[in-house]
Amino acid sequence: MSALVSVLERPLPKIRVQAAAGALAVASAVVLPQIVHWAGAMMGVGTGLGEMLLPMHLPILVVGLLVGPWAGCAAGLLSPLVSFALSGMPGIPMLPLMVLELGAYGLVAGLVRSAKRPVLLKVIAPQIVGRLVRGCALCAVSAMLPGVALAILWNTTLAGLPGLVCQWALIPLIIMMLDRKAIQQGEEGLLDA
């Protein structure tokens, strides 16, 4: 396989690589929010910084794009559960919404990974689907007050806009760096192991 082929255009890696990448994504999705919440506490904004930067979403999108839909979906479903078990975050009301949203993020990112589209569109598509899944879950939970659910979805999307924009910048950069590393390593590439 040519080293000039993007990591997103290569065949899916072996199952053990997918499992390892998924586990690393779960660990990252647990640790990154803790760091961001700690920084938010130091700045006096508490968990607001996490709600703004969406640190749990980043590793899920990356793992879905790099190793496919099943690892991405599994990491997305497990990350909020592991985080809650270890830290109590996200809180009980948000936990099921985060599980569904992040599961959708990872699944859709994996499904679009080899599409002949710019990486930015491969990031935006799962973000849209994930937010739609979250919105549907909110509406289902609050069937008696669907307007409230839509307002919550709108407000959390607006609050998280800086995080979405950071993902638009960081994920293509990560993919570009991995592609460059694969070219330097020659024919074998990074994710063929």
mmCIF file of N, CA and C in Angstrom, residues 81-185:
data_model
loop_
_atom_site.group_PDB
_atom_site.id
_atom_site.type_symbol
_atom_site.label_atom_id
_atom_site.label_comp_id
_atom_site.label_asym_id
_atom_site.label_seq_id
_atom_site.Cartn_x
_atom_site.Cartn_y
_atom_site.Cartn_z
ATOM 1 N N LEU A 81 -20.071 6.381 30.305
ATOM 2 C CA LEU A 81 -20.325 5.418 31.382
ATOM 3 C C LEU A 81 -19.088 5.236 32.259
ATOM 4 N N VAL A 82 -17.920 5.100 31.625
ATOM 5 C CA VAL A 82 -16.673 4.947 32.381
ATOM 6 C C VAL A 82 -16.378 6.226 33.154
ATOM 7 N N SER A 83 -16.578 7.371 32.490
ATOM 8 C CA SER A 83 -16.339 8.647 33.155
ATOM 9 C C SER A 83 -17.254 8.801 34.371
ATOM 10 N N PHE A 84 -18.520 8.449 34.207
ATOM 11 C CA PHE A 84 -19.454 8.548 35.333
ATOM 12 C C PHE A 84 -19.046 7.615 36.465
ATOM 13 N N ALA A 85 -18.641 6.401 36.122
ATOM 14 C CA ALA A 85 -18.238 5.432 37.153
ATOM 15 C C ALA A 85 -17.018 5.911 37.928
ATOM 16 N N LEU A 86 -16.095 6.601 37.244
ATOM 17 C CA LEU A 86 -14.859 7.042 37.891
ATOM 18 C C LEU A 86 -14.954 8.422 38.533
ATOM 19 N N SER A 87 -15.771 9.303 37.944
ATOM 20 C CA SER A 87 -15.756 10.695 38.417
ATOM 21 C C SER A 87 -17.135 11.251 38.774
ATOM 22 N N GLY A 88 -18.183 10.543 38.436
ATOM 23 C CA GLY A 88 -19.519 11.075 38.667
ATOM 24 C C GLY A 88 -19.972 12.052 37.596
ATOM 25 N N MET A 89 -19.159 12.208 36.539
ATOM 26 C CA MET A 89 -19.509 13.108 35.439
ATOM 27 C C MET A 89 -19.526 12.317 34.138
ATOM 28 N N PRO A 90 -20.444 12.603 33.250
ATOM 29 C CA PRO A 90 -21.500 13.606 33.333
ATOM 30 C C PRO A 90 -22.546 13.195 34.360
ATOM 31 N N GLY A 91 -23.307 14.162 34.826
ATOM 32 C CA GLY A 91 -24.330 13.898 35.833
ATOM 33 C C GLY A 91 -25.409 12.961 35.299
ATOM 34 N N ILE A 92 -26.152 12.373 36.209
ATOM 35 C CA ILE A 92 -27.198 11.404 35.857
ATOM 36 C C ILE A 92 -28.160 11.928 34.783
ATOM 37 N N PRO A 93 -28.643 13.173 34.864
ATOM 38 C CA PRO A 93 -29.591 13.616 33.823
ATOM 39 C C PRO A 93 -28.968 13.654 32.420
ATOM 40 N N MET A 94 -27.689 13.949 32.345
ATOM 41 C CA MET A 94 -27.020 14.066 31.046
ATOM 42 C C MET A 94 -26.438 12.751 30.543
ATOM 43 N N LEU A 95 -26.243 11.784 31.420
ATOM 44 C CA LEU A 95 -25.556 10.551 31.068
ATOM 45 C C LEU A 95 -26.182 9.832 29.874
ATOM 46 N N PRO A 96 -27.480 9.538 29.870
ATOM 47 C CA PRO A 96 -28.028 8.824 28.710
ATOM 48 C C PRO A 96 -27.931 9.633 27.416
ATOM 49 N N LEU A 97 -28.080 10.947 27.528
ATOM 50 C CA LEU A 97 -27.967 11.796 26.339
ATOM 51 C C LEU A 97 -26.555 11.759 25.771
ATOM 52 N N MET A 98 -25.569 11.816 26.653
ATOM 53 C CA MET A 98 -24.165 11.772 26.220
ATOM 54 C C MET A 98 -23.823 10.406 25.617
ATOM 55 N N VAL A 99 -24.331 9.333 26.207
ATOM 56 C CA VAL A 99 -24.070 7.988 25.676
ATOM 57 C C VAL A 99 -24.586 7.900 24.239
ATOM 58 N N LEU A 100 -25.822 8.338 24.025
ATOM 59 C CA LEU A 100 -26.404 8.268 22.679
ATOM 60 C C LEU A 100 -25.693 9.203 21.700
ATOM 61 N N GLU A 101 -25.426 10.425 22.142
ATOM 62 C CA GLU A 101 -24.784 11.402 21.260
ATOM 63 C C GLU A 101 -23.378 10.952 20.860
ATOM 64 N N LEU A 102 -22.572 10.551 21.833
ATOM 65 C CA LEU A 102 -21.205 10.154 21.523
ATOM 66 C C LEU A 102 -21.161 8.844 20.747
ATOM 67 N N GLY A 103 -22.091 7.937 21.026
ATOM 68 C CA GLY A 103 -22.173 6.716 20.221
ATOM 69 C C GLY A 103 -22.444 7.043 18.758
ATOM 70 N N ALA A 104 -23.357 8.000 18.530
ATOM 71 C CA ALA A 104 -23.658 8.436 17.162
ATOM 72 C C ALA A 104 -22.448 9.124 16.533
ATOM 73 N N TYR A 105 -21.746 9.946 17.316
ATOM 74 C CA TYR A 105 -20.535 10.611 16.806
ATOM 75 C C TYR A 105 -19.542 9.575 16.269
ATOM 76 N N GLY A 106 -19.225 8.580 17.116
ATOM 77 C CA GLY A 106 -18.233 7.580 16.730
ATOM 78 C C GLY A 106 -18.673 6.742 15.552
ATOM 79 N N LEU A 107 -19.942 6.338 15.545
ATOM 80 C CA LEU A 107 -20.467 5.513 14.459
ATOM 81 C C LEU A 107 -20.429 6.260 13.137
ATOM 82 N N VAL A 108 -20.957 7.468 13.122
ATOM 83 C CA VAL A 108 -21.020 8.236 11.876
ATOM 84 C C VAL A 108 -19.620 8.639 11.412
ATOM 85 N N ALA A 109 -18.749 9.007 12.335
ATOM 86 C CA ALA A 109 -17.371 9.337 11.939
ATOM 87 C C ALA A 109 -16.725 8.137 11.255
ATOM 88 N N GLY A 110 -16.955 6.951 11.787
ATOM 89 C CA GLY A 110 -16.404 5.748 11.173
ATOM 90 C C GLY A 110 -17.027 5.442 9.825
ATOM 91 N N LEU A 111 -18.310 5.713 9.684
ATOM 92 C CA LEU A 111 -18.992 5.436 8.417
ATOM 93 C C LEU A 111 -18.553 6.387 7.302
ATOM 94 N N VAL A 112 -18.179 7.612 7.653
ATOM 95 C CA VAL A 112 -17.776 8.579 6.622
ATOM 96 C C VAL A 112 -16.266 8.629 6.424
ATOM 97 N N ARG A 113 -15.508 7.842 7.165
ATOM 98 C CA ARG A 113 -14.043 7.932 7.149
ATOM 99 C C ARG A 113 -13.448 7.810 5.759
ATOM 100 N N SER A 114 -13.959 6.933 4.922
ATOM 101 C CA SER A 114 -13.345 6.735 3.601
ATOM 102 C C SER A 114 -14.099 7.452 2.488
ATOM 103 N N ALA A 115 -15.088 8.268 2.830
ATOM 104 C CA ALA A 115 -15.808 9.041 1.815
ATOM 105 C C ALA A 115 -14.846 10.017 1.147
ATOM 106 N N LYS A 116 -15.037 10.217 -0.111
ATOM 107 C CA LYS A 116 -14.181 11.131 -0.879
ATOM 108 C C LYS A 116 -14.651 12.568 -0.645
ATOM 109 N N ARG A 117 -14.488 13.011 0.591
ATOM 110 C CA ARG A 117 -14.870 14.357 1.000
ATOM 111 C C ARG A 117 -13.751 14.937 1.857
ATOM 112 N N PRO A 118 -13.693 16.259 1.980
ATOM 113 C CA PRO A 118 -12.687 16.864 2.854
ATOM 114 C C PRO A 118 -12.891 16.407 4.307
ATOM 115 N N VAL A 119 -11.800 16.349 5.048
ATOM 116 C CA VAL A 119 -11.855 15.909 6.448
ATOM 117 C C VAL A 119 -12.826 16.766 7.247
ATOM 118 N N LEU A 120 -12.872 18.052 6.970
ATOM 119 C CA LEU A 120 -13.776 18.939 7.707
ATOM 120 C C LEU A 120 -15.227 18.463 7.594
ATOM 121 N N LEU A 121 -15.639 18.046 6.405
ATOM 122 C CA LEU A 121 -17.008 17.542 6.240
ATOM 123 C C LEU A 121 -17.196 16.224 6.984
ATOM 124 N N LYS A 122 -16.112 15.447 7.103
ATOM 125 C CA LYS A 122 -16.177 14.186 7.839
ATOM 126 C C LYS A 122 -16.273 14.431 9.347
ATOM 127 N N VAL A 123 -15.953 15.629 9.777
ATOM 128 C CA VAL A 123 -16.110 16.014 11.184
ATOM 129 C C VAL A 123 -17.504 16.597 11.406
ATOM 130 N N ILE A 124 -17.950 17.424 10.479
ATOM 131 C CA ILE A 124 -19.241 18.096 10.628
ATOM 132 C C ILE A 124 -20.405 17.102 10.565
ATOM 133 N N ALA A 125 -20.332 16.111 9.678
ATOM 134 C CA ALA A 125 -21.440 15.150 9.537
ATOM 135 C C ALA A 125 -21.750 14.442 10.855
ATOM 136 N N PRO A 126 -20.760 13.860 11.551
ATOM 137 C CA PRO A 126 -21.099 13.220 12.824
ATOM 138 C C PRO A 126 -21.556 14.210 13.894
ATOM 139 N N GLN A 127 -21.033 15.447 13.837
ATOM 140 C CA GLN A 127 -21.484 16.451 14.795
ATOM 141 C C GLN A 127 -22.974 16.726 14.618
ATOM 142 N N ILE A 128 -23.407 16.844 13.370
ATOM 143 C CA ILE A 128 -24.822 17.113 13.097
ATOM 144 C C ILE A 128 -25.675 15.923 13.525
ATOM 145 N N VAL A 129 -25.269 14.726 13.116
ATOM 146 C CA VAL A 129 -26.059 13.539 13.462
ATOM 147 C C VAL A 129 -26.093 13.339 14.977
ATOM 148 N N GLY A 130 -24.957 13.521 15.640
ATOM 149 C CA GLY A 130 -24.908 13.375 17.092
ATOM 150 C C GLY A 130 -25.836 14.347 17.803
ATOM 151 N N ARG A 131 -25.846 15.588 17.338
ATOM 152 C CA ARG A 131 -26.736 16.579 17.945
ATOM 153 C C ARG A 131 -28.202 16.261 17.646
ATOM 154 N N LEU A 132 -28.484 15.727 16.463
ATOM 155 C CA LEU A 132 -29.856 15.330 16.153
ATOM 156 C C LEU A 132 -30.299 14.167 17.044
ATOM 157 N N VAL A 133 -29.408 13.196 17.256
ATOM 158 C CA VAL A 133 -29.719 12.077 18.150
ATOM 159 C C VAL A 133 -29.978 12.603 19.554
ATOM 160 N N ARG A 134 -29.122 13.511 20.004
ATOM 161 C CA ARG A 134 -29.309 14.105 21.331
ATOM 162 C C ARG A 134 -30.651 14.841 21.408
ATOM 163 N N GLY A 135 -30.985 15.578 20.355
ATOM 164 C CA GLY A 135 -32.251 16.294 20.324
ATOM 165 C C GLY A 135 -33.448 15.357 20.361
ATOM 166 N N CYS A 136 -33.380 14.273 19.599
ATOM 167 C CA CYS A 136 -34.473 13.288 19.622
ATOM 168 C C CYS A 136 -34.600 12.658 20.996
ATOM 169 N N ALA A 137 -33.476 12.346 21.619
ATOM 170 C CA ALA A 137 -33.505 11.763 22.965
ATOM 171 C C ALA A 137 -34.089 12.756 23.961
ATOM 172 N N LEU A 138 -33.706 14.018 23.836
ATOM 173 C CA LEU A 138 -34.267 15.055 24.713
ATOM 174 C C LEU A 138 -35.774 15.171 24.530
ATOM 175 N N CYS A 139 -36.209 15.147 23.277
ATOM 176 C CA CYS A 139 -37.642 15.245 23.009
ATOM 177 C C CYS A 139 -38.382 14.025 23.551
ATOM 178 N N ALA A 140 -37.780 12.851 23.435
ATOM 179 C CA ALA A 140 -38.411 11.638 23.953
ATOM 180 C C ALA A 140 -38.521 11.700 25.475
ATOM 181 N N VAL A 141 -37.455 12.196 26.111
ATOM 182 C CA VAL A 141 -37.450 12.295 27.567
ATOM 183 C C VAL A 141 -38.478 13.319 28.041
ATOM 184 N N SER A 142 -38.578 14.405 27.331
ATOM 185 C CA SER A 142 -39.491 15.472 27.754
ATOM 186 C C SER A 142 -40.629 15.619 26.750
ATOM 187 N N ALA A 143 -41.306 14.498 26.441
ATOM 188 C CA ALA A 143 -42.374 14.488 25.442
ATOM 189 C C ALA A 143 -43.468 15.499 25.758
ATOM 190 N N MET A 144 -43.644 15.787 27.024
ATOM 191 C CA MET A 144 -44.688 16.738 27.405
ATOM 192 C C MET A 144 -44.252 18.181 27.188
ATOM 193 N N LEU A 145 -42.959 18.406 27.081
ATOM 194 C CA LEU A 145 -42.447 19.770 26.901
ATOM 195 C C LEU A 145 -41.417 19.804 25.765
ATOM 196 N N PRO A 146 -41.807 19.470 24.515
ATOM 197 C CA PRO A 146 -40.822 19.411 23.429
ATOM 198 C C PRO A 146 -40.148 20.750 23.159
ATOM 199 N N GLY A 147 -40.842 21.856 23.393
ATOM 200 C CA GLY A 147 -40.231 23.171 23.207
ATOM 201 C C GLY A 147 -39.070 23.388 24.157
ATOM 202 N N VAL A 148 -39.189 22.869 25.372
ATOM 203 C CA VAL A 148 -38.115 22.976 26.356
ATOM 204 C C VAL A 148 -36.913 22.162 25.889
ATOM 205 N N ALA A 149 -37.168 20.960 25.352
ATOM 206 C CA ALA A 149 -36.077 20.111 24.869
ATOM 207 C C ALA A 149 -35.320 20.800 23.739
ATOM 208 N N LEU A 150 -36.049 21.413 22.815
ATOM 209 C CA LEU A 150 -35.393 22.105 21.707
ATOM 210 C C LEU A 150 -34.608 23.315 22.206
ATOM 211 N N ALA A 151 -35.122 23.997 23.196
ATOM 212 C CA ALA A 151 -34.393 25.138 23.774
ATOM 213 C C ALA A 151 -33.109 24.669 24.446
ATOM 214 N N ILE A 152 -33.181 23.541 25.166
ATOM 215 C CA ILE A 152 -31.985 22.985 25.813
ATOM 216 C C ILE A 152 -30.963 22.598 24.754
ATOM 217 N N LEU A 153 -31.421 21.920 23.694
ATOM 218 C CA LEU A 153 -30.513 21.511 22.612
ATOM 219 C C LEU A 153 -29.868 22.726 21.964
ATOM 220 N N TRP A 154 -30.662 23.754 21.690
ATOM 221 C CA TRP A 154 -30.148 24.976 21.074
ATOM 222 C C TRP A 154 -29.109 25.644 21.985
ATOM 223 N N ASN A 155 -29.437 25.758 23.268
ATOM 224 C CA ASN A 155 -28.525 26.410 24.214
ATOM 225 C C ASN A 155 -27.232 25.623 24.394
ATOM 226 N N THR A 156 -27.323 24.296 24.475
ATOM 227 C CA THR A 156 -26.087 23.507 24.637
ATOM 228 C C THR A 156 -25.250 23.539 23.359
ATOM 229 N N THR A 157 -25.922 23.609 22.209
ATOM 230 C CA THR A 157 -25.169 23.712 20.946
ATOM 231 C C THR A 157 -24.459 25.055 20.870
ATOM 232 N N LEU A 158 -25.152 26.113 21.239
ATOM 233 C CA LEU A 158 -24.509 27.435 21.239
ATOM 234 C C LEU A 158 -23.363 27.492 22.244
ATOM 235 N N ALA A 159 -23.588 26.940 23.429
ATOM 236 C CA ALA A 159 -22.523 26.932 24.447
ATOM 237 C C ALA A 159 -21.320 26.138 23.965
ATOM 238 N N GLY A 160 -21.561 25.058 23.219
ATOM 239 C CA GLY A 160 -20.478 24.194 22.745
ATOM 240 C C GLY A 160 -19.882 24.610 21.415
ATOM 241 N N LEU A 161 -20.341 25.723 20.857
ATOM 242 C CA LEU A 161 -19.833 26.161 19.554
ATOM 243 C C LEU A 161 -18.308 26.322 19.522
ATOM 244 N N PRO A 162 -17.688 26.898 20.559
ATOM 245 C CA PRO A 162 -16.216 26.962 20.525
ATOM 246 C C PRO A 162 -15.573 25.570 20.443
ATOM 247 N N GLY A 163 -16.146 24.586 21.106
ATOM 248 C CA GLY A 163 -15.619 23.229 21.031
ATOM 249 C C GLY A 163 -15.795 22.630 19.647
ATOM 250 N N LEU A 164 -16.942 22.898 19.024
ATOM 251 C CA LEU A 164 -17.165 22.407 17.664
ATOM 252 C C LEU A 164 -16.139 23.020 16.710
ATOM 253 N N VAL A 165 -15.899 24.317 16.859
ATOM 254 C CA VAL A 165 -14.921 24.993 16.005
ATOM 255 C C VAL A 165 -13.519 24.446 16.260
ATOM 256 N N CYS A 166 -13.183 24.195 17.524
ATOM 257 C CA CYS A 166 -11.872 23.592 17.839
ATOM 258 C C CYS A 166 -11.736 22.228 17.167
ATOM 259 N N GLN A 167 -12.807 21.449 17.166
ATOM 260 C CA GLN A 167 -12.771 20.150 16.505
ATOM 261 C C GLN A 167 -12.559 20.313 15.003
ATOM 262 N N TRP A 168 -13.171 21.344 14.409
ATOM 263 C CA TRP A 168 -12.992 21.589 12.983
ATOM 264 C C TRP A 168 -11.533 21.893 12.661
ATOM 265 N N ALA A 169 -10.832 22.521 13.587
ATOM 266 C CA ALA A 169 -9.426 22.856 13.368
ATOM 267 C C ALA A 169 -8.504 21.694 13.752
ATOM 268 N N LEU A 170 -8.751 21.102 14.917
ATOM 269 C CA LEU A 170 -7.826 20.094 15.446
ATOM 270 C C LEU A 170 -7.864 18.758 14.705
ATOM 271 N N ILE A 171 -9.044 18.284 14.360
ATOM 272 C CA ILE A 171 -9.120 16.943 13.763
ATOM 273 C C ILE A 171 -8.459 16.904 12.381
ATOM 274 N N PRO A 172 -8.734 17.859 11.470
ATOM 275 C CA PRO A 172 -7.971 17.828 10.210
ATOM 276 C C PRO A 172 -6.461 17.945 10.435
ATOM 277 N N LEU A 173 -6.050 18.721 11.443
ATOM 278 C CA LEU A 173 -4.629 18.842 11.765
ATOM 279 C C LEU A 173 -4.059 17.497 12.236
ATOM 280 N N ILE A 174 -4.799 16.800 13.093
ATOM 281 C CA ILE A 174 -4.366 15.478 13.573
ATOM 282 C C ILE A 174 -4.235 14.514 12.399
ATOM 283 N N ILE A 175 -5.223 14.500 11.503
ATOM 284 C CA ILE A 175 -5.185 13.612 10.335
ATOM 285 C C ILE A 175 -3.996 13.966 9.448
ATOM 286 N N MET A 176 -3.760 15.257 9.237
ATOM 287 C CA MET A 176 -2.629 15.684 8.409
ATOM 288 C C MET A 176 -1.297 15.232 9.034
ATOM 289 N N MET A 177 -1.187 15.366 10.355
ATOM 290 C CA MET A 177 0.047 14.936 11.030
ATOM 291 C C MET A 177 0.228 13.422 10.917
ATOM 292 N N LEU A 178 -0.847 12.664 11.048
ATOM 293 C CA LEU A 178 -0.758 11.212 10.904
ATOM 294 C C LEU A 178 -0.399 10.811 9.478
ATOM 295 N N ASP A 179 -0.959 11.522 8.500
ATOM 296 C CA ASP A 179 -0.609 11.246 7.105
ATOM 297 C C ASP A 179 0.875 11.531 6.862
ATOM 298 N N ARG A 180 1.356 12.629 7.409
ATOM 299 C CA ARG A 180 2.763 12.985 7.250
ATOM 300 C C ARG A 180 3.657 11.924 7.900
ATOM 301 N N LYS A 181 3.249 11.457 9.095
ATOM 302 C CA LYS A 181 4.007 10.413 9.798
ATOM 303 C C LYS A 181 4.010 9.121 8.986
ATOM 304 N N ALA A 182 2.871 8.783 8.381
ATOM 305 C CA ALA A 182 2.784 7.572 7.560
ATOM 306 C C ALA A 182 3.717 7.664 6.357
ATOM 307 N N ILE A 183 3.790 8.840 5.746
ATOM 308 C CA ILE A 183 4.691 9.033 4.608
ATOM 309 C C ILE A 183 6.135 8.855 5.051
ATOM 310 N N GLN A 184 6.482 9.374 6.227
ATOM 311 C CA GLN A 184 7.844 9.236 6.743
ATOM 312 C C GLN A 184 8.186 7.788 7.048
ATOM 313 N N GLN A 185 7.182 7.010 7.488
ATOM 314 C CA GLN A 185 7.441 5.601 7.825
ATOM 315 C C GLN A 185 7.521 4.711 6.603
#
